[in-house]
Short mmCIF file of C-alpha atoms in Angstrom, two decimals:
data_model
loop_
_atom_site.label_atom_id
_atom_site.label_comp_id
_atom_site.label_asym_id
_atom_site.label_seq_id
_atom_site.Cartn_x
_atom_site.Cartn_y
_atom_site.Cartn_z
CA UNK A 1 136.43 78.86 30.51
CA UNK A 2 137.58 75.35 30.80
CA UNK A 3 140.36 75.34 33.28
CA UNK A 4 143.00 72.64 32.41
CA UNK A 5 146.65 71.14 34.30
CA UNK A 6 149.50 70.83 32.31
CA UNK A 7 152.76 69.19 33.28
CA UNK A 8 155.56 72.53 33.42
CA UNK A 9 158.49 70.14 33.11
CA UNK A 10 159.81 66.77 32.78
CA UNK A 11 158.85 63.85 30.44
CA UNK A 12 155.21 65.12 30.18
CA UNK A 13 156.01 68.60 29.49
CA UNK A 14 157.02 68.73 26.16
CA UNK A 15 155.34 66.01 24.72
CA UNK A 16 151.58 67.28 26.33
CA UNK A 17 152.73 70.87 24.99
CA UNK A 18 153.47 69.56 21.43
CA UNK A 19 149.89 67.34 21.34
CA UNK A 20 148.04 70.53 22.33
CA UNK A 21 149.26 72.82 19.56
CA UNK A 22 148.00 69.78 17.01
CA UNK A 23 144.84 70.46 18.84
CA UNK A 24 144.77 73.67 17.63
CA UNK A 25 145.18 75.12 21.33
CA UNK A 26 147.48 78.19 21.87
CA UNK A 27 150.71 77.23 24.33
CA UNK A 28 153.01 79.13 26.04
CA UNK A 29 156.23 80.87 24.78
CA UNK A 30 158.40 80.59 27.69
CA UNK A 31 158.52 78.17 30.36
CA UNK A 32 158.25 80.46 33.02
CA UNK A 33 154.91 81.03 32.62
CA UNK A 34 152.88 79.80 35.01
CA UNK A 35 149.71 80.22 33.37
CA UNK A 36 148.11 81.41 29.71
CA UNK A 37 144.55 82.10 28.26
CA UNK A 38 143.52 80.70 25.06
CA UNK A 39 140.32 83.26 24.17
CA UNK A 40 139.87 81.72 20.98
CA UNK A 41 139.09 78.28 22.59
CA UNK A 42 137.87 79.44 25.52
CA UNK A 43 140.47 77.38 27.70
CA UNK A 44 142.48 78.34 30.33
CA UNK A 45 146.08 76.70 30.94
CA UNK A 46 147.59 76.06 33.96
CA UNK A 47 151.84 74.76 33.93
CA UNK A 48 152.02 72.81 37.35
CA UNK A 49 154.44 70.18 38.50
CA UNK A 50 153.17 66.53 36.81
CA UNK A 51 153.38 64.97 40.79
CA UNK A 52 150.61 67.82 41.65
CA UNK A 53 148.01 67.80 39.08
CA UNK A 54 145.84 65.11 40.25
CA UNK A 55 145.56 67.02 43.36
CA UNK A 56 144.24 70.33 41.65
CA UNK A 57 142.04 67.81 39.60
CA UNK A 58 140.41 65.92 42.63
CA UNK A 59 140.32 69.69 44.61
CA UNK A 60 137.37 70.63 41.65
CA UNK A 61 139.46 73.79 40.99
CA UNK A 62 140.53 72.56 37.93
CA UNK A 63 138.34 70.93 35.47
CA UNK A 64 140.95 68.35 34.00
CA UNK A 65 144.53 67.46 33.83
CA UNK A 66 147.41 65.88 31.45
CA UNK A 67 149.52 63.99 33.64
CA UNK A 68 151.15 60.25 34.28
CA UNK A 69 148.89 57.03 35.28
CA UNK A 70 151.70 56.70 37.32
CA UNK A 71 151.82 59.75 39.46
CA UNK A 72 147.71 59.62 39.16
CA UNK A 73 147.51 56.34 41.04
CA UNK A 74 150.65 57.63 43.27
CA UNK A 75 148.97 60.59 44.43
CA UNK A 76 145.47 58.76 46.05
CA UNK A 77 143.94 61.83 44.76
CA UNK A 78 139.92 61.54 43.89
CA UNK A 79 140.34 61.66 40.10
CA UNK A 80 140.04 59.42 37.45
CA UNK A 81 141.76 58.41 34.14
CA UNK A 82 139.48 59.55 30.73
CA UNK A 83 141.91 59.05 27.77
CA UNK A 84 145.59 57.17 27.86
CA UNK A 85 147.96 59.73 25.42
CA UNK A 86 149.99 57.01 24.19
CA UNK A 87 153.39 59.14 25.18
CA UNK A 88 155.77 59.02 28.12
CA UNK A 89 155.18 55.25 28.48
CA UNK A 90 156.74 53.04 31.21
CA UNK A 91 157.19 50.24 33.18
CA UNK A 92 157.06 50.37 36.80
CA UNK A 93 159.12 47.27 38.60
CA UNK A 94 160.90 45.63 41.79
CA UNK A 95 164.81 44.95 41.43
CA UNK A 96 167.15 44.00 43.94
CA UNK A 97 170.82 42.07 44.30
CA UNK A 98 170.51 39.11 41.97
CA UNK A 99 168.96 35.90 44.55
CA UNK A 100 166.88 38.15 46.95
CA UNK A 101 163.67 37.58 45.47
CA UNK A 102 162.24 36.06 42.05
CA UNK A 103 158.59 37.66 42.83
CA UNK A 104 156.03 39.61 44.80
CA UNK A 105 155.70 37.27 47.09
CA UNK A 106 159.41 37.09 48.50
CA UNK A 107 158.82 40.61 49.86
CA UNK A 108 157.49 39.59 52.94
CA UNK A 109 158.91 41.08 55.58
CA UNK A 110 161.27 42.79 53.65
CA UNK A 111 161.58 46.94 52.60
CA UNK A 112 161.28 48.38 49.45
CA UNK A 113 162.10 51.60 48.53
CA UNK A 114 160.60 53.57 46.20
CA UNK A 115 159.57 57.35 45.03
CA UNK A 116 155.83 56.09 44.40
CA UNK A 117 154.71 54.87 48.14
CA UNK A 118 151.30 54.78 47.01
CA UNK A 119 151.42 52.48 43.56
CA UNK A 120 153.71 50.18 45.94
CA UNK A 121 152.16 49.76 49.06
CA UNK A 122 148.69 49.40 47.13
CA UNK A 123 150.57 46.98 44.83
CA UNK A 124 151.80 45.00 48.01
CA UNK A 125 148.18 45.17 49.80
CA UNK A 126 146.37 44.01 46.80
CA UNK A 127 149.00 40.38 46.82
CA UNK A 128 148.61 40.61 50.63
CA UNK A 129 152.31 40.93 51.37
CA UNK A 130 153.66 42.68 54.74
CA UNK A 131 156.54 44.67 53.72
CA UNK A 132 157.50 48.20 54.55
CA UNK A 133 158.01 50.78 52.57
CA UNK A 134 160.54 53.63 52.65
CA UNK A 135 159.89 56.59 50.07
CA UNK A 136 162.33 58.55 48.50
CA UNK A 137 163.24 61.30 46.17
CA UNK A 138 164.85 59.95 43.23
CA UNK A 139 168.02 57.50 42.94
CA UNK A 140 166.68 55.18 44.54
CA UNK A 141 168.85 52.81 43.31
CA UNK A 142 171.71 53.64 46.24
CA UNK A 143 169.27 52.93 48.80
CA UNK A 144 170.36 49.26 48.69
CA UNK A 145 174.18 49.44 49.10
CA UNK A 146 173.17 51.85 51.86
CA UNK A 147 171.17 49.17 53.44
CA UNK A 148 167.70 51.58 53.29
CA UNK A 149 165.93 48.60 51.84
CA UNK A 150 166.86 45.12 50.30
CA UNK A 151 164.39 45.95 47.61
CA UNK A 152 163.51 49.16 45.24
CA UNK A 153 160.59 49.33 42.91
CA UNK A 154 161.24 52.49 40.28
CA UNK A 155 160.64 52.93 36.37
CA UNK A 156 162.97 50.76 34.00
CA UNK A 157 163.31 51.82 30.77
CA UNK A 158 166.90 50.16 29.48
CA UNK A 159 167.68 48.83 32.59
CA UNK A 160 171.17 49.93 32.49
CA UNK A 161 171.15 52.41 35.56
CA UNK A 162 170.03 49.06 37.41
CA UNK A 163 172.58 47.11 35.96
CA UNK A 164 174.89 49.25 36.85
CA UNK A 165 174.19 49.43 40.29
CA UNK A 166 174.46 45.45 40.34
CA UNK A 167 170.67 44.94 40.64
CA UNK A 168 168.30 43.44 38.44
CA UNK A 169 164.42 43.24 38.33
CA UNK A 170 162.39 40.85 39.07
CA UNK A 171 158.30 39.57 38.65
CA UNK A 172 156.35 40.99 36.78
CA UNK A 173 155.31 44.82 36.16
CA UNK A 174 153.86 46.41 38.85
CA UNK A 175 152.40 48.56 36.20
CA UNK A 176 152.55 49.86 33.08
CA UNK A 177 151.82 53.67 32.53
CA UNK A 178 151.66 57.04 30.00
CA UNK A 179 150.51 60.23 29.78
CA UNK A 180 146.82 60.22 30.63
CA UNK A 181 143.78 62.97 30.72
CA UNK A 182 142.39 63.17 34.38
CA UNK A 183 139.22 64.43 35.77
CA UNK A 184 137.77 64.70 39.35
CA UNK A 185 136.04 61.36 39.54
CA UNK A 186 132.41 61.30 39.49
CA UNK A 187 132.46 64.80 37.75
CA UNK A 188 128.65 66.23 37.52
CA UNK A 189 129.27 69.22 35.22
CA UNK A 190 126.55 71.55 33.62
CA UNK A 191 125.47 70.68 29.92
CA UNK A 192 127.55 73.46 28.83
CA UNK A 193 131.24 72.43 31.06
CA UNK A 194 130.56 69.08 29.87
CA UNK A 195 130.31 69.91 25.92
CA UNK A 196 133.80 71.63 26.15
CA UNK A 197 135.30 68.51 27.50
CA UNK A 198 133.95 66.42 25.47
CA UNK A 199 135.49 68.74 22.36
CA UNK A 200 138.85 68.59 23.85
CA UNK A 201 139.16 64.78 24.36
CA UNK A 202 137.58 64.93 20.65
CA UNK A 203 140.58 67.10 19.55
CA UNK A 204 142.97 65.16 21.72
CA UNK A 205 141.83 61.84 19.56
CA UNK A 206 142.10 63.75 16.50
CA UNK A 207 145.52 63.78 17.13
CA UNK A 208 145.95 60.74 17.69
CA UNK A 209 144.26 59.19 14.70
CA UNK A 210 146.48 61.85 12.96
CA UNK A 211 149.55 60.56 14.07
CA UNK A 212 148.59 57.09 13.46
CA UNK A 213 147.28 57.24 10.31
CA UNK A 214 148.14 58.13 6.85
CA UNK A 215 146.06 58.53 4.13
CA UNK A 216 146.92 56.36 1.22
CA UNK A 217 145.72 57.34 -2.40
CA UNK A 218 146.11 54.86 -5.69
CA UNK A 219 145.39 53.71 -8.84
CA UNK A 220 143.98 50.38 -10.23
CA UNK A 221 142.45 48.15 -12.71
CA UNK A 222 138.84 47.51 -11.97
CA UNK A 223 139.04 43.93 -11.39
CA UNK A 224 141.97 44.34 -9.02
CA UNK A 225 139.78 46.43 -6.84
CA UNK A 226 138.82 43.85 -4.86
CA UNK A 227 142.02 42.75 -3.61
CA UNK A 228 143.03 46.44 -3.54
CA UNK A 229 140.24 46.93 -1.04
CA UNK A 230 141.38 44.36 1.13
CA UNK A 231 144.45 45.68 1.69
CA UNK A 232 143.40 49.29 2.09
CA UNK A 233 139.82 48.77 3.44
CA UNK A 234 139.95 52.02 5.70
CA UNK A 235 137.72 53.31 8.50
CA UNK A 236 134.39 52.35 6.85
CA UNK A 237 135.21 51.98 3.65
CA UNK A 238 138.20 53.61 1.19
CA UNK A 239 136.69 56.29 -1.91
CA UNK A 240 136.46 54.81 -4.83
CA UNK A 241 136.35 57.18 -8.29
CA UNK A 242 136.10 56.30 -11.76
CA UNK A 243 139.65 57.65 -13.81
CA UNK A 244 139.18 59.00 -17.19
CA UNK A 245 140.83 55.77 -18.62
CA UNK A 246 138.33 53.44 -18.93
CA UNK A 247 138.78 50.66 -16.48
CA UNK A 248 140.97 51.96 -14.01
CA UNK A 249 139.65 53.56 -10.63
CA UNK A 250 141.32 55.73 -8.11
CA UNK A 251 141.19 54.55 -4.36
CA UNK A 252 142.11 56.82 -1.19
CA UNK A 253 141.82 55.29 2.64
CA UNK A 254 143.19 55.68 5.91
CA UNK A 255 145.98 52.93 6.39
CA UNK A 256 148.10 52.41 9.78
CA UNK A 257 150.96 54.85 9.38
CA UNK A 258 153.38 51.61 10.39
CA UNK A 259 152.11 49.19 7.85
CA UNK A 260 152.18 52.00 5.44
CA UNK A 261 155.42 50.35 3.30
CA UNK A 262 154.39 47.08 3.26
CA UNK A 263 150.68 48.02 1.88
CA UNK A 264 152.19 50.09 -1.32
CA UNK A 265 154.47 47.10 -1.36
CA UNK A 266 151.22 44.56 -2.01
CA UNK A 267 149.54 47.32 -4.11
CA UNK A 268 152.36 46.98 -6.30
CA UNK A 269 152.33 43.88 -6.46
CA UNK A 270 148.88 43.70 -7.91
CA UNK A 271 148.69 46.03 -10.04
CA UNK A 272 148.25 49.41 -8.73
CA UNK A 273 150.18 52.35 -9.36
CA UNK A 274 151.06 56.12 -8.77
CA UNK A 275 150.58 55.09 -5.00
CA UNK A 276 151.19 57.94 -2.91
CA UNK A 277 150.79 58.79 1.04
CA UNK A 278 150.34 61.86 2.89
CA UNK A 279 150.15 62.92 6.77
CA UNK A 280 147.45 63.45 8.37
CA UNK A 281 147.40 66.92 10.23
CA UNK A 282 143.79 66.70 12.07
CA UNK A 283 141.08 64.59 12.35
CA UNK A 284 137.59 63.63 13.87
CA UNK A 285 136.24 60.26 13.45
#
């Protein structure tokens, strides 16, 4: 069976949970399980904490992992990021008392504090700045007025817990991260391990082409196809059929599901009608 990490709580959890079912996997019913089969698919789940999972990853007892670029790149562990998830996004920065620093490179001698030692003392080694830094667990934000550190570096979202504190950030990102599929790095699995991977990443994109996407369906004149097509020209090319009416055609094609509105907005404009769009539930490109 392939043997895969999923977060058990937090951000991650519900999100990775949700993405699976699309996938057509089979998901626990109550968060206190630890770990469930899925016979159907042949996949074994295991719920672990999202800081952990690159650890099982890199350990080989696991085959592959849903977890945060973040806490990946955190953890130093021997794994390696196959497929960004496009959920749980964030941005990783350095704030402080407003005139303390405008960049990386004011940290010299300074301390940060942080619950991610590892993205920030890599961050700091990579611009060649000597600073030291002090990890914590969580609300990190006090450590200043406590005089733990001048700096922090943490997730921002809003801002407004930073704010609040009477800090602000400053430079730019340290990084930016999401929800990410791991596996041990340099992975040399049998023919067989490797084709159920590569089905669940395949799934895993399904999804998100599904989400995406919608599929777009219309009719038109014949010599408005052209333009039609341009505005709907789809994956490799929309379906064109021949209506009963002589000289009008029906079109379908994928269309982004954001630009969706403004498309049946230009379609009307030139001509077409009964425009409809549905979701997309699966898909494999």
């Amino acid at each position: 069976m392939l043997r895969i990490a999923v977060p058990n709580k937090g951000s991650l959890s519900g999100p990775a949970a949700d993405m699976l079912h699309e996938a057509g996997y089979q998901q626990r019913r109550e968060s206190k399980e630890l770990r469930i089969v899925d016979p159907v698919n042949d996949v074994e789940f295991f719920y672990l904490r999202p800081r952990d999972i690159a650890i099982y990853v890199s350990s080989g007892q696991l085959d592959i992992g849903i977890t945060g670029r973040d806490l990946l790149i955190d953890s130093g562990a021997d794994a390696e990021e196959i497929l960004p998830l496009g959920f749980a996004r964030s941005t990783f920065r350095f704030a402080s008392k407003p005139g303390t620093a405008n960049g990386v490179e004011d940290l010299k001698g300074k301390t940060v504090a942080t619950s991610y030692e590892g993205i920030v003392a890599g961050h700091l080694a990579d611009n060649g700045i000597d600073a030291a830094v002090v990890h914590l667990d969580g609300a990190v934000e006090t450590a200043i007025e406590l005089g733990v550190a001048e700096v922090i570096a943490d997730v921002v979202e809003t801002g407004t817990s930073l704010r609040n504190a009477g800090l602000e950030v400053f430079g730019e990102p340290i990084m930016k991260s999401e929800a990410v599929v791991i596996r041990r790095t340099g992975t040399d699995a049998d023919e067989a391990a490797e084709s159920k991977v590569q089905q669940f990443l395949r799934r895993l994109q399904g999804v998100l082409v599904a989400r995406t996407y919608v599929m777009m369906d219309y009719d038109c004149r014949v010599e408005q196809l052209e333009k039609a097509v341009a505005l709907t020209p789809g994956l490799e090319s929309p379906t064109v059929s021949p209506l009963h009416n002589e000289g009008w055609v029906a079109v379908r094609a994928m269309v982004p599901a954001k630009e969706a509105q403004r498309i049946m907005d230009d379609l009307y404009d030139i001509g077409a009608r009964a425009i409809l769009t549905t979701a997309i539930h699966a898909c494999r490109l």
